[in-house]
Short mmCIF file of C-alpha atoms in Angstrom, two decimals:
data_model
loop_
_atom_site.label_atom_id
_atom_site.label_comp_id
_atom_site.label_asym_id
_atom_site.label_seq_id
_atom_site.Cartn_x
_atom_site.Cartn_y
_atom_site.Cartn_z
CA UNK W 42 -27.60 -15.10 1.23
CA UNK W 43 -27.58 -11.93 3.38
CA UNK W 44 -29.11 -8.82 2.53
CA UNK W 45 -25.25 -7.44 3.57
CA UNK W 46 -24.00 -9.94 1.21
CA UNK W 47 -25.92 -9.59 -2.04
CA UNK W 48 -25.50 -5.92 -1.28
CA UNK W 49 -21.70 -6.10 -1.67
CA UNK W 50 -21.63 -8.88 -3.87
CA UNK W 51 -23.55 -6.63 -6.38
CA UNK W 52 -21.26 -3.06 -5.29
CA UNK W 53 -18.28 -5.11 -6.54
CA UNK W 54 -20.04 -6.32 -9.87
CA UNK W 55 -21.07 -2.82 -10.33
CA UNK W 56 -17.45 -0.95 -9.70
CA UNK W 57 -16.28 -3.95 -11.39
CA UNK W 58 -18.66 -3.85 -14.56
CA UNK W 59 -19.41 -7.01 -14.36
CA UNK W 60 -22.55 -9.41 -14.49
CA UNK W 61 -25.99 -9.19 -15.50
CA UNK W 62 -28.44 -6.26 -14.76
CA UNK W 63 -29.03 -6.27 -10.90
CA UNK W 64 -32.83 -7.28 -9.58
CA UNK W 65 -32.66 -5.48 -6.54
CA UNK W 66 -33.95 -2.11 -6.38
CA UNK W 67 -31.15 -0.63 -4.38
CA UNK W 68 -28.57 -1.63 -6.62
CA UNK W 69 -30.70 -0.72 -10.16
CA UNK W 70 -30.28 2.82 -8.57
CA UNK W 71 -26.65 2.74 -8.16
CA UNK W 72 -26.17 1.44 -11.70
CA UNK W 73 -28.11 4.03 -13.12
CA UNK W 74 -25.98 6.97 -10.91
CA UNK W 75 -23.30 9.09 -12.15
CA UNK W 76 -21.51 8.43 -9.12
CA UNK W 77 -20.69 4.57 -10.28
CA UNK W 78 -18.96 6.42 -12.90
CA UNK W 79 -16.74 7.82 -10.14
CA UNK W 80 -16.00 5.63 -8.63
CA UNK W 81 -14.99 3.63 -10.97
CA UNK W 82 -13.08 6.12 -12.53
CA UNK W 83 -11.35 6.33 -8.97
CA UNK W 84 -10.95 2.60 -9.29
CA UNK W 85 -9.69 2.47 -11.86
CA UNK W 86 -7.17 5.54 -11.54
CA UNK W 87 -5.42 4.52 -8.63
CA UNK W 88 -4.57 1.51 -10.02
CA UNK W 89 -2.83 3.27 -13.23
CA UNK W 90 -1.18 4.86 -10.60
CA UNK W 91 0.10 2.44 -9.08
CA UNK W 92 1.05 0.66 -12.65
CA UNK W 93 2.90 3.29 -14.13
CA UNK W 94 4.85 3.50 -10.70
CA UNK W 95 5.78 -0.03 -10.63
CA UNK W 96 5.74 -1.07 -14.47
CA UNK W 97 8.07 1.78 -15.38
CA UNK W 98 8.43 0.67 -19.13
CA UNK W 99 5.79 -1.41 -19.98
CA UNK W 100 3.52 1.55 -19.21
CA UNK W 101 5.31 3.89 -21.38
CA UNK W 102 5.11 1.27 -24.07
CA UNK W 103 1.20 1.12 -23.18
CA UNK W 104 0.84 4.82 -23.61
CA UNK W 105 2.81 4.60 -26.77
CA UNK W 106 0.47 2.33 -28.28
CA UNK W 107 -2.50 4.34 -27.02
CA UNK W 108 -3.78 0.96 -24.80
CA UNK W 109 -2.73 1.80 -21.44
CA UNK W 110 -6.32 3.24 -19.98
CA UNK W 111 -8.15 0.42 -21.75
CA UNK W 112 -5.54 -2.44 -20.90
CA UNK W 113 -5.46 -1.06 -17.51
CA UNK W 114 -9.47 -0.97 -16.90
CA UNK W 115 -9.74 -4.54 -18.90
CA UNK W 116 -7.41 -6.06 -16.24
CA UNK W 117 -9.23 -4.12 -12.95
CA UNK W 118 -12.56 -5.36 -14.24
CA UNK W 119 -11.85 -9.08 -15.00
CA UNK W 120 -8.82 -9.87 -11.94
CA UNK W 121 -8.35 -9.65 -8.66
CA UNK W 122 -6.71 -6.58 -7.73
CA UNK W 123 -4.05 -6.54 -5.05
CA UNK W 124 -3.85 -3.68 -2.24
CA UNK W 125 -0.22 -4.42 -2.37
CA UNK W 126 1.55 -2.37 -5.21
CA UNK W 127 4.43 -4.65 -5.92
CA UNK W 128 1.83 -7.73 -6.05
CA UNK W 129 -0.46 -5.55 -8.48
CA UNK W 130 2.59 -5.08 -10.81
CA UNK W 131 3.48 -8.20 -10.77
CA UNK W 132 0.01 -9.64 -11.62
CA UNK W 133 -0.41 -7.33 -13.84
CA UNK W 134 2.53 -7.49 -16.17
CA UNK W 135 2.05 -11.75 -15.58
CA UNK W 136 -1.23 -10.87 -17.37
CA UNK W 137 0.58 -9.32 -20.03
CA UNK W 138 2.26 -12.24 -21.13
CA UNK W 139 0.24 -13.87 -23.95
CA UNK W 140 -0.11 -10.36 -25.01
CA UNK W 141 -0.70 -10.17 -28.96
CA UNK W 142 1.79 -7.51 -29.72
CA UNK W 143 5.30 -9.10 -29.28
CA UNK W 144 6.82 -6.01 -28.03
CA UNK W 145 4.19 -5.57 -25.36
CA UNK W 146 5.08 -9.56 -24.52
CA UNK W 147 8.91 -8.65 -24.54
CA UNK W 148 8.84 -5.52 -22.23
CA UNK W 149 6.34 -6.56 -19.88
CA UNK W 150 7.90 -9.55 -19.51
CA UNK W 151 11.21 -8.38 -19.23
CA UNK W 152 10.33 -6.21 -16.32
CA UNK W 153 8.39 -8.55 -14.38
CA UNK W 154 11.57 -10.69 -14.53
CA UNK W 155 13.57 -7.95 -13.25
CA UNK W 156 11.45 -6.91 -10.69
CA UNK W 157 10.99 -10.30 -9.66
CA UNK W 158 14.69 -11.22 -9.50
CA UNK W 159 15.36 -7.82 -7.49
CA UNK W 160 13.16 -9.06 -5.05
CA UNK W 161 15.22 -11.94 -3.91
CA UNK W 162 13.85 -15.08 -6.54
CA UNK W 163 16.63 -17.03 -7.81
CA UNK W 164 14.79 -18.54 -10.54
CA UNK W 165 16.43 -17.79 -14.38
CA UNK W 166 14.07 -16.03 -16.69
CA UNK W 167 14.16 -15.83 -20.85
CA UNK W 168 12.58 -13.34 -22.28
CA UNK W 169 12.50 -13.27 -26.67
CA UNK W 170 12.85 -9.97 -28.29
CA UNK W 171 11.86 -9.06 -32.03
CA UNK W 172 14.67 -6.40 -31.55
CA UNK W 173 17.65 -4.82 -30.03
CA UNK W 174 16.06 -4.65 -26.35
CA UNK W 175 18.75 -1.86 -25.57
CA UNK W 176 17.28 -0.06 -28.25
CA UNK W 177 13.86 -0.68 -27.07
CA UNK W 178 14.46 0.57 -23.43
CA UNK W 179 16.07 3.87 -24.25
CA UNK W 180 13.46 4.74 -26.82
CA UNK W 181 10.73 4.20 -23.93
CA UNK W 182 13.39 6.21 -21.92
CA UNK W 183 13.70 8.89 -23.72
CA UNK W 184 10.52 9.32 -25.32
CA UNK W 185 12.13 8.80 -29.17
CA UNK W 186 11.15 6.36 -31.62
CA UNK W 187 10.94 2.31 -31.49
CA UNK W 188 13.08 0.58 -33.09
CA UNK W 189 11.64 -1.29 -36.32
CA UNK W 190 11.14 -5.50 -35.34
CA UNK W 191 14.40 -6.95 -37.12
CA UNK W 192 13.40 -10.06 -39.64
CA UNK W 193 14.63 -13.14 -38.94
CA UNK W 194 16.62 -11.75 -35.99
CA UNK W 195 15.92 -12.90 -32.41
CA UNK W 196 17.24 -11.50 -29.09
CA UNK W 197 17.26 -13.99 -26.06
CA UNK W 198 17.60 -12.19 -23.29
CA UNK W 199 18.13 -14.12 -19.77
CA UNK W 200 17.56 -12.96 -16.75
CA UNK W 201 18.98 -14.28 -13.13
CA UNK W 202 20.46 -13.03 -9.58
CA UNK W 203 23.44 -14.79 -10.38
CA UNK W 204 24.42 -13.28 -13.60
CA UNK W 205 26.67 -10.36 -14.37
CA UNK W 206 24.30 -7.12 -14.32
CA UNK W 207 21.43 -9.45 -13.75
CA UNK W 208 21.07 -10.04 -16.99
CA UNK W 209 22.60 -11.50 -20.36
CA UNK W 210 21.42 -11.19 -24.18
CA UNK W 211 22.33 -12.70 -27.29
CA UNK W 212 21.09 -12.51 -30.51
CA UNK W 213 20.33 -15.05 -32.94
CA UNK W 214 19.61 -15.56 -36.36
CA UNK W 215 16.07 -17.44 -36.58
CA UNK W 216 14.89 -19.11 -39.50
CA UNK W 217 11.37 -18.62 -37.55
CA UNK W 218 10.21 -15.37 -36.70
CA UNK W 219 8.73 -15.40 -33.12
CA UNK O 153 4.97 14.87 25.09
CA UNK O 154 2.23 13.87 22.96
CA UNK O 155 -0.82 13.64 25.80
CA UNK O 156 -2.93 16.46 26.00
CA UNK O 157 -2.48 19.69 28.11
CA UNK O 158 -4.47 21.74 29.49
CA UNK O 159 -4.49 25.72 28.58
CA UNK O 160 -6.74 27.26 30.59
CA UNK O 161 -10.06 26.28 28.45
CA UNK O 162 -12.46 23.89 29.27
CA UNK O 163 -11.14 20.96 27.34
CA UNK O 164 -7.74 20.24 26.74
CA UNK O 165 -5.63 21.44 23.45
CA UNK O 166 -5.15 18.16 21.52
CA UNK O 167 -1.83 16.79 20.39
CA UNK O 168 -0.94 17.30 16.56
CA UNK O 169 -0.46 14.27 14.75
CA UNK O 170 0.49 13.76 10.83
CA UNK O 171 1.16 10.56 8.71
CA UNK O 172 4.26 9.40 7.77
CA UNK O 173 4.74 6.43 5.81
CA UNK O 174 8.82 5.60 5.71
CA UNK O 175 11.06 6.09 2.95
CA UNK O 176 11.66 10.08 3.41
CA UNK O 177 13.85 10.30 6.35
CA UNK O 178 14.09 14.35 5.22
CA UNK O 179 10.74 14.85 5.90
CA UNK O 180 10.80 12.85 8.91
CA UNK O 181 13.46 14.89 10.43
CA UNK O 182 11.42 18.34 9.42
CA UNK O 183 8.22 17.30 10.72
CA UNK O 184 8.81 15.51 14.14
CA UNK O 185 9.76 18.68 16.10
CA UNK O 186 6.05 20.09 14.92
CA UNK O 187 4.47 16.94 16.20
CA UNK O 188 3.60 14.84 19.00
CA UNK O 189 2.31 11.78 17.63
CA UNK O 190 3.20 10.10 14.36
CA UNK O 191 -0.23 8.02 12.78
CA UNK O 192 1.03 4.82 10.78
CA UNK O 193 -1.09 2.73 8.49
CA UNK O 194 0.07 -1.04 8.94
CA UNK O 195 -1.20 -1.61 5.05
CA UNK O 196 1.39 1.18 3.97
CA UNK O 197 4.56 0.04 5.34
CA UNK O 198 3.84 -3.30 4.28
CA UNK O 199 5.36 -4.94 1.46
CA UNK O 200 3.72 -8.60 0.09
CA UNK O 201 5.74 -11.06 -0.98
CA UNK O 202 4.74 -14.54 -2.26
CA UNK O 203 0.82 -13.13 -1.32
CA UNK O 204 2.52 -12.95 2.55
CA UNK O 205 2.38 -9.23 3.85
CA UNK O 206 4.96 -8.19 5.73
CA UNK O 207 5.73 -5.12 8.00
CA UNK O 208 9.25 -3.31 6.42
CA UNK O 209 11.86 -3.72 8.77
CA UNK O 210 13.99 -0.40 7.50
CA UNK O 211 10.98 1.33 8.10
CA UNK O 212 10.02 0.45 11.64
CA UNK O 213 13.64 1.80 12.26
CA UNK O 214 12.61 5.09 11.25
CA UNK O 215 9.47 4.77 13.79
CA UNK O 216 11.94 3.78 16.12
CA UNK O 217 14.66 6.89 16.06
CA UNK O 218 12.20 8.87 16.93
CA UNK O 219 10.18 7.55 19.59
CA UNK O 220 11.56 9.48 22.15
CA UNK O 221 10.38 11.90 20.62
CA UNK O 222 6.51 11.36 19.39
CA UNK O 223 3.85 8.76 20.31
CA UNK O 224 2.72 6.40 17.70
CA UNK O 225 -1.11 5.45 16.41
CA UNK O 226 -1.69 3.26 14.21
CA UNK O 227 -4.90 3.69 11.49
CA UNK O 228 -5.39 1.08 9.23
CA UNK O 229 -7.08 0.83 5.46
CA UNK O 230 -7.43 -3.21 4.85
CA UNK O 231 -9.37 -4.96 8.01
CA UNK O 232 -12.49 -4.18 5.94
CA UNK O 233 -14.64 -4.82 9.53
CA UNK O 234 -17.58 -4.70 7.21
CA UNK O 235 -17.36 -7.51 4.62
CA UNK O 236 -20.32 -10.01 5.31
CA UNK O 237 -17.96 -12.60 5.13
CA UNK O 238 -14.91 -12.03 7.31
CA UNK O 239 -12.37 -9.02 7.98
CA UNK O 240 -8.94 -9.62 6.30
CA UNK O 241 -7.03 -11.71 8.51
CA UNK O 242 -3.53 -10.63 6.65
CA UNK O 243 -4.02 -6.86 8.23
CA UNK O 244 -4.29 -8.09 11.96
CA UNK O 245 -1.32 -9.99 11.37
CA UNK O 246 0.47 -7.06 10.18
CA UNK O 247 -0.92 -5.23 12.81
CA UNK O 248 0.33 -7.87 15.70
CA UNK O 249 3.37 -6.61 14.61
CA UNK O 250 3.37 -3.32 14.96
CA UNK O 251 1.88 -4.08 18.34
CA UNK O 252 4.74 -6.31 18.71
CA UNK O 253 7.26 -3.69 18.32
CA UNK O 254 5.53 -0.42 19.69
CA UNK O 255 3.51 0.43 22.16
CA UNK O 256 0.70 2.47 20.04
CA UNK O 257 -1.60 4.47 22.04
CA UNK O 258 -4.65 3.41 20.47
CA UNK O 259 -5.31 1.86 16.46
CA UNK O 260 -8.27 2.80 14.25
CA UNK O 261 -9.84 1.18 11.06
CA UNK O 262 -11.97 2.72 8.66
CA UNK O 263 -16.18 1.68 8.87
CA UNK O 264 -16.34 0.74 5.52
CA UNK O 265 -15.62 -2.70 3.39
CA UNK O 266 -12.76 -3.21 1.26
CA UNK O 267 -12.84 -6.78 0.18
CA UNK O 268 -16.02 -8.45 -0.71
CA UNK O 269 -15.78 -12.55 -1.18
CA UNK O 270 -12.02 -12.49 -0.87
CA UNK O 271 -11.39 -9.82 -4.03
CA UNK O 272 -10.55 -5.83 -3.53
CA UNK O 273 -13.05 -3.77 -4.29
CA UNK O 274 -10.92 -0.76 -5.35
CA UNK O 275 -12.40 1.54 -2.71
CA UNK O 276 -13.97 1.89 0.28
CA UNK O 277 -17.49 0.86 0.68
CA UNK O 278 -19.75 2.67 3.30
CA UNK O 279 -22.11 -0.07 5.30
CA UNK O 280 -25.21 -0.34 5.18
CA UNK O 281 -27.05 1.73 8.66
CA UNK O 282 -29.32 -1.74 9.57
CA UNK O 283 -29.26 -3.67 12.86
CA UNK O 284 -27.93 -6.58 10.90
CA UNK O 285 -24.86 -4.54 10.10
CA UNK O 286 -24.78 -2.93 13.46
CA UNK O 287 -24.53 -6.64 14.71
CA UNK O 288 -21.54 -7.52 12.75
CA UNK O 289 -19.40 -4.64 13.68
CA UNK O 290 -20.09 -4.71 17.26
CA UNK O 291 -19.11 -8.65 17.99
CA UNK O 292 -15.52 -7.54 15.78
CA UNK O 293 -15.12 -4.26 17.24
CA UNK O 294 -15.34 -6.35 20.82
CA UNK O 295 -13.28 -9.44 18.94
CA UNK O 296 -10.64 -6.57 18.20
CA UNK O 297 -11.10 -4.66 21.70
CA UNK O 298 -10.41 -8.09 23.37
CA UNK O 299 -6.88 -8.82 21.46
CA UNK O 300 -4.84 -6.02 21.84
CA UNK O 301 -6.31 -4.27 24.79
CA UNK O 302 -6.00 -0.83 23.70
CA UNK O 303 -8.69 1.84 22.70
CA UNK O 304 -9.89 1.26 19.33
CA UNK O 305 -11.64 3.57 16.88
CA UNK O 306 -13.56 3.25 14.12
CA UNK O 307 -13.53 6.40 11.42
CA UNK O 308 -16.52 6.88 8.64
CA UNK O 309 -15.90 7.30 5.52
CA UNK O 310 -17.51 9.42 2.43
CA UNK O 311 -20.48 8.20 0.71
CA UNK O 312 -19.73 8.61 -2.89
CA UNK O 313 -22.69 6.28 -3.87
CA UNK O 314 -26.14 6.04 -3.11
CA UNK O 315 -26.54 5.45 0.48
CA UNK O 316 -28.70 1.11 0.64
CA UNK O 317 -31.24 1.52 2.57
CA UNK O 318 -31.08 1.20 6.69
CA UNK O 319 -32.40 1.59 9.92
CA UNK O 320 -30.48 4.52 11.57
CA UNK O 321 -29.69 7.92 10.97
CA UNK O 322 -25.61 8.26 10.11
CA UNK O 323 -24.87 9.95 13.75
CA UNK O 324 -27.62 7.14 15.50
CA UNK O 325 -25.50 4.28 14.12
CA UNK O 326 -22.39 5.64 15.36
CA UNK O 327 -24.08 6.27 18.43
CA UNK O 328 -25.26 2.84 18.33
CA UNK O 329 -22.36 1.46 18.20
CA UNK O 330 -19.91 3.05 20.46
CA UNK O 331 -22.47 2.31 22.94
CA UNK O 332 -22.90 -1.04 22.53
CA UNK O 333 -18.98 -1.80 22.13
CA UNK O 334 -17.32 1.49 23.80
CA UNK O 335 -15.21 2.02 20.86
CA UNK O 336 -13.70 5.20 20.09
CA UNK O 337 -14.34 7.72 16.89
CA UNK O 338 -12.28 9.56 14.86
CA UNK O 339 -14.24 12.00 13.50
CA UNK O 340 -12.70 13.26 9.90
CA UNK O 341 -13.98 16.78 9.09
CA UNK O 342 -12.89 16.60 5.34
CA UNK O 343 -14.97 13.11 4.76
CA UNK O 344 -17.69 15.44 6.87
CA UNK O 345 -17.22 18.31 4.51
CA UNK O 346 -17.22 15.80 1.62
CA UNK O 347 -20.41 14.49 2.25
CA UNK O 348 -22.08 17.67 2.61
CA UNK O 349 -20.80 18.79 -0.85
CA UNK O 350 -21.62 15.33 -2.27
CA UNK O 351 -24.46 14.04 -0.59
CA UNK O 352 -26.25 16.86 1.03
CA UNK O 353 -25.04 15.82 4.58
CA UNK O 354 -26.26 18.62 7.22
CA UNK O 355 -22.71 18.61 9.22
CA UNK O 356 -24.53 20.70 11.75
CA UNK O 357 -27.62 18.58 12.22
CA UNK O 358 -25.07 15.56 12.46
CA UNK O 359 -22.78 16.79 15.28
CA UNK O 360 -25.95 17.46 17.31
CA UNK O 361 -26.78 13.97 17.20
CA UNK O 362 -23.35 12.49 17.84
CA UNK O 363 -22.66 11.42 21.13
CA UNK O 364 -19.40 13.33 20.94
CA UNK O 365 -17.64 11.86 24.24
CA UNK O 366 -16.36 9.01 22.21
CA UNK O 367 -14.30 10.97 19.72
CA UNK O 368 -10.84 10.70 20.80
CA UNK O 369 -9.63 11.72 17.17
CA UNK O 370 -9.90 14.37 14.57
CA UNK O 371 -8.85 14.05 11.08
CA UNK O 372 -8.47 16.86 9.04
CA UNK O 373 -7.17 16.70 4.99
CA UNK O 374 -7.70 18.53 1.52
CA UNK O 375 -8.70 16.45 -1.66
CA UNK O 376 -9.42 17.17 -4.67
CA UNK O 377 -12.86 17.97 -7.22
CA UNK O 378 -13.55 15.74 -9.67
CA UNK O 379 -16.73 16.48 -12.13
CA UNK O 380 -17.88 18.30 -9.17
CA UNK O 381 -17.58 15.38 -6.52
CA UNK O 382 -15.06 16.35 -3.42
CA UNK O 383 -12.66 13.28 -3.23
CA UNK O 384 -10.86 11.83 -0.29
CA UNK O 385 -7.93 11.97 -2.38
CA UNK O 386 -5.63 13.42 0.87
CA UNK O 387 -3.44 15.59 -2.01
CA UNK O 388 -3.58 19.21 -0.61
CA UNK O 389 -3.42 21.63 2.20
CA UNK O 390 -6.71 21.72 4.34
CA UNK O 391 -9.03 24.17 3.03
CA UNK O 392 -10.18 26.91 5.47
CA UNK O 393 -13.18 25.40 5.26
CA UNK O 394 -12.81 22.18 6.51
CA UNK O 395 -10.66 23.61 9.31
CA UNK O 396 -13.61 25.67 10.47
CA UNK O 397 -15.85 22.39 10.51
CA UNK O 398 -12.72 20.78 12.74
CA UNK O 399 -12.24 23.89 15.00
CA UNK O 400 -15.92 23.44 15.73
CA UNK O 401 -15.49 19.73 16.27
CA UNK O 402 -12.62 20.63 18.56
CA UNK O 403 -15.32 23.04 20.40
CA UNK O 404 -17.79 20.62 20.81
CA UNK O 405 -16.19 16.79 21.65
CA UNK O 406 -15.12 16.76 25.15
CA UNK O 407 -12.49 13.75 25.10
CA UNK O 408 -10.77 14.98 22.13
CA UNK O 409 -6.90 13.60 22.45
CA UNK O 410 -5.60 14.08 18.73
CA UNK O 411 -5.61 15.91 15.59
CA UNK O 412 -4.38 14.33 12.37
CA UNK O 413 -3.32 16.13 9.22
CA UNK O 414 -3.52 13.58 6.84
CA UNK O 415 -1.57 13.38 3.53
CA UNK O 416 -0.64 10.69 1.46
CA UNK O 417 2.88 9.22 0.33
CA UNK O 418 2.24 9.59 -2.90
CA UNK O 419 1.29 13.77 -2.53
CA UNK O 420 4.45 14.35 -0.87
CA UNK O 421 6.13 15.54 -4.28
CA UNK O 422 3.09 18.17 -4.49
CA UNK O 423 2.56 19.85 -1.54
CA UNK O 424 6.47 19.65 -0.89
CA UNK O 425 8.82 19.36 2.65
CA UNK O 426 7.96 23.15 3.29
CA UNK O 427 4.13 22.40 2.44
CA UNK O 428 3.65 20.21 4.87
CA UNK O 429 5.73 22.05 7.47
CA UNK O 430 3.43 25.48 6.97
CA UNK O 431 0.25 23.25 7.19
CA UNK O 432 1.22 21.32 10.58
CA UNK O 433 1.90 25.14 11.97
CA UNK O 434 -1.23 26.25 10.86
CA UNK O 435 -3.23 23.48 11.73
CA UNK O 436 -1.16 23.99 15.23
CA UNK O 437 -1.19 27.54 15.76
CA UNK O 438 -5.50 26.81 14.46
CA UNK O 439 -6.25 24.43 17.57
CA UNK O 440 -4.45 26.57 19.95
CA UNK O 441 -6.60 28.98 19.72
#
């Protein structure tokens, strides 16, 4: 390995907070400097910035639940990032989807699907909802309060180019919660 | 319209340059009778689909209506010349477009390294001043220089982190460099002004070194503070201070073609239409001078 390489090899663990304490003297001092901080920070920021312009709702829903900074710094730390913005909302609402909060699951992927069906993919999504998604998207709209998950109730929401409005929903009554 | 012309001074006024990066065809109509030459960043007006990037078409169309009226550079953010591994591929392809479509005067690329083992770093690295590194850049820049047969120019960038240990003063590698490749500089006097602030850079001391004749571009930008770092955040007006440092530049670099207010897309909404306007007639009426 290069000197050039190990340097920048241990720049992107740094920025990226990853790894084990570096050896080499060069980068011990950049670990210890406040300047990592920022530029992490800048890191870090851009990419929200990007987020919130691209992932419209699941953002808001993020900021609702007071996870957005630390979601968002989680997922710049341990992925790949993409320069592209509409390939960094993508992967990042795709690494939303096992989320443990159903509504988080729901919304992000709900918007992935839409974004990815506006963008010319012909494949049919399904997305569950614990509630009336309507209800869902003009609370994050609008800034007012969720809706309350429904018991027993389940949305299934389907989303395609070929379908009316892109999208249909019905709701059905589930003897198992989701 | 966009070359230089000479004024009666011993170099000639540059042309005035600004950014524009599609999608506000208002703007575009307000700010092409204040300029000569348009700079466009391949990476921008790209849009990735299935990990494929791809120039926008509806976008080039705006280049297009108005190339009888400005010339067009191109200045890129994603070759990352500097990686130890390899430069990103995807960005000369985008840029073999552009090429494909326009003829550009010249194209530029940041001396810095975005992507490190394939994954975006998140920002822009600054190399490492060593004749190792000096090594890489030159067989690219000449890799580069050899494929598209126009000038190319390399910009630095700020040093927000401690600078790794090299060989070469910051001005001696540049010098290095353009003299072993004859590549071009843009010299940016906000990055300038930034490291200064940040690092302790003596501009002055720096300029004296630089073999100046290269420089055949001059960026100038406002940012913002942050926990009392200057950022290359291009958000604001240019500060009277960094205009003095690029007046000065302007003085001192004999081959100087262009000078490039810089903004980004995404600052449009804050320094507004009429923002911009005011600042290109400044910066114009400033180089006049």
């Amino acid at each position: 390995m290069t000197q050039l390489e190990r340097q920048q090899r241990g720049l992107l663990n740094l920025i990226k907070n990853r790894g084990l304490p570096p050896d080499d003297p060069y980068l011990r001092q950049v670990a210890g400097s406040r300047e990592l901080t920022i530029v992490r920070e800048i890191a870090v920021w851009w990419r929200a910035f990007q987020i919130e312009d691209q992932c419209y709702f699941t953002s808001r829903l993020l900021k609702r639940r007071e996870c957005f900074d630390t979601i968002v710094t989680t997922y710049f730390n341990n992925n790949p990032t993409s320069p592209f913005i509409e390939e960094l909302g993508r992967d990042f609402l795709n690494s939303l989807r096992d989320h443990d909060d159903c509504l988080i699951r729901a919304v992000s992927q709900f918007e992935l699907a839409l974004l990815q069906v506006r963008a010319g993919c012909t494949d049919c999504f399904e997305v569950h909802w614990d509630r009336h998604p309507d209800r869902v998207i003009l609370a994050l709209e609008e800034g007012s309060e969720l809706p309350a998950s429904e018991t027993g109730c389940l949305y299934r929401m389907r989303i395609a180019r070929d379908l009316p409005r892109l999208l249909v929903c019905t709701r059905e009554y589930a003897t198992q919660q989701e | 319209m966009a070359s230089a012309h000479k004024v009666g001074r011993t170099h000639p006024v540059p042309a005035l340059a600004t950014t524009y990066e599609g999608d506000d065809p208002a703007l575009l109509e307000r700010i092409v009778p204040l300029i000569d030459t348009i700079e466009i960043s391949p990476d921008a007006i790209a849009r990735s689909d299935a990990k494929q990037a791809r120039l926008r078409p509806e976008i080039l169309e705006e280049y297009q209506s108005v190339l009888p009226h400005v010339n067009l550079v191109a200045h890129g953010v994603g070759l990352s010349i500097g990686s130890f591994d390899h430069w990103d591929e995807s960005y000369l392809r985008l840029l073999d477009g552009l090429f494909s479509r326009f003829d550009l005067d010249w194209h530029s690329e940041h001396l810095a390294c975005t992507v490190v083992a394939d994954e975006n770093v998140g920002t822009m690295l600054p190399l490492p001043r060593t004749e190792e590194v000096l090594d890489l850049i030159c067989e690219r820049v000449q890799a580069i220089q050899k494929r598209y047969g126009v000038p190319f120019l390399l910009e630095h960038v700020i040093h927000l982190l401690p600078d790794m240990p090299g060989e070469f003063t910051p001005a001696g590698f540049l010098n290095a460099l353009t003299s072993r490749t004859g590549c071009g500089l843009i010299l940016d006097a906000y990055n300038l002004e930034c490291d200064a602030h940040n690092q302790g850079l003596d501009i002055c001391a720096f300029l004296d070194e630089l073999d100046l004749a290269p420089v055949r571009e001059l960026h100038l930008a406002g940012g913002v503070q942050h926990k009392g770092f200057y950022l290359d955040i291009h958000s604001q007006p240019t500060r009277d201070t960094t205009l003095a440092i690029g007046l000065d530049i302007i003085r001192r670099t004999p081959n100087l073609r262009v000078v490039t207010y810089e903004f980004l897309k995404e600052a449009v909404v804050l320094l507004g239409h009429d923002g911009i306007c005011s600042e290109l007639a400044r910066i114009r009426q400033a180089i006049q001078q």
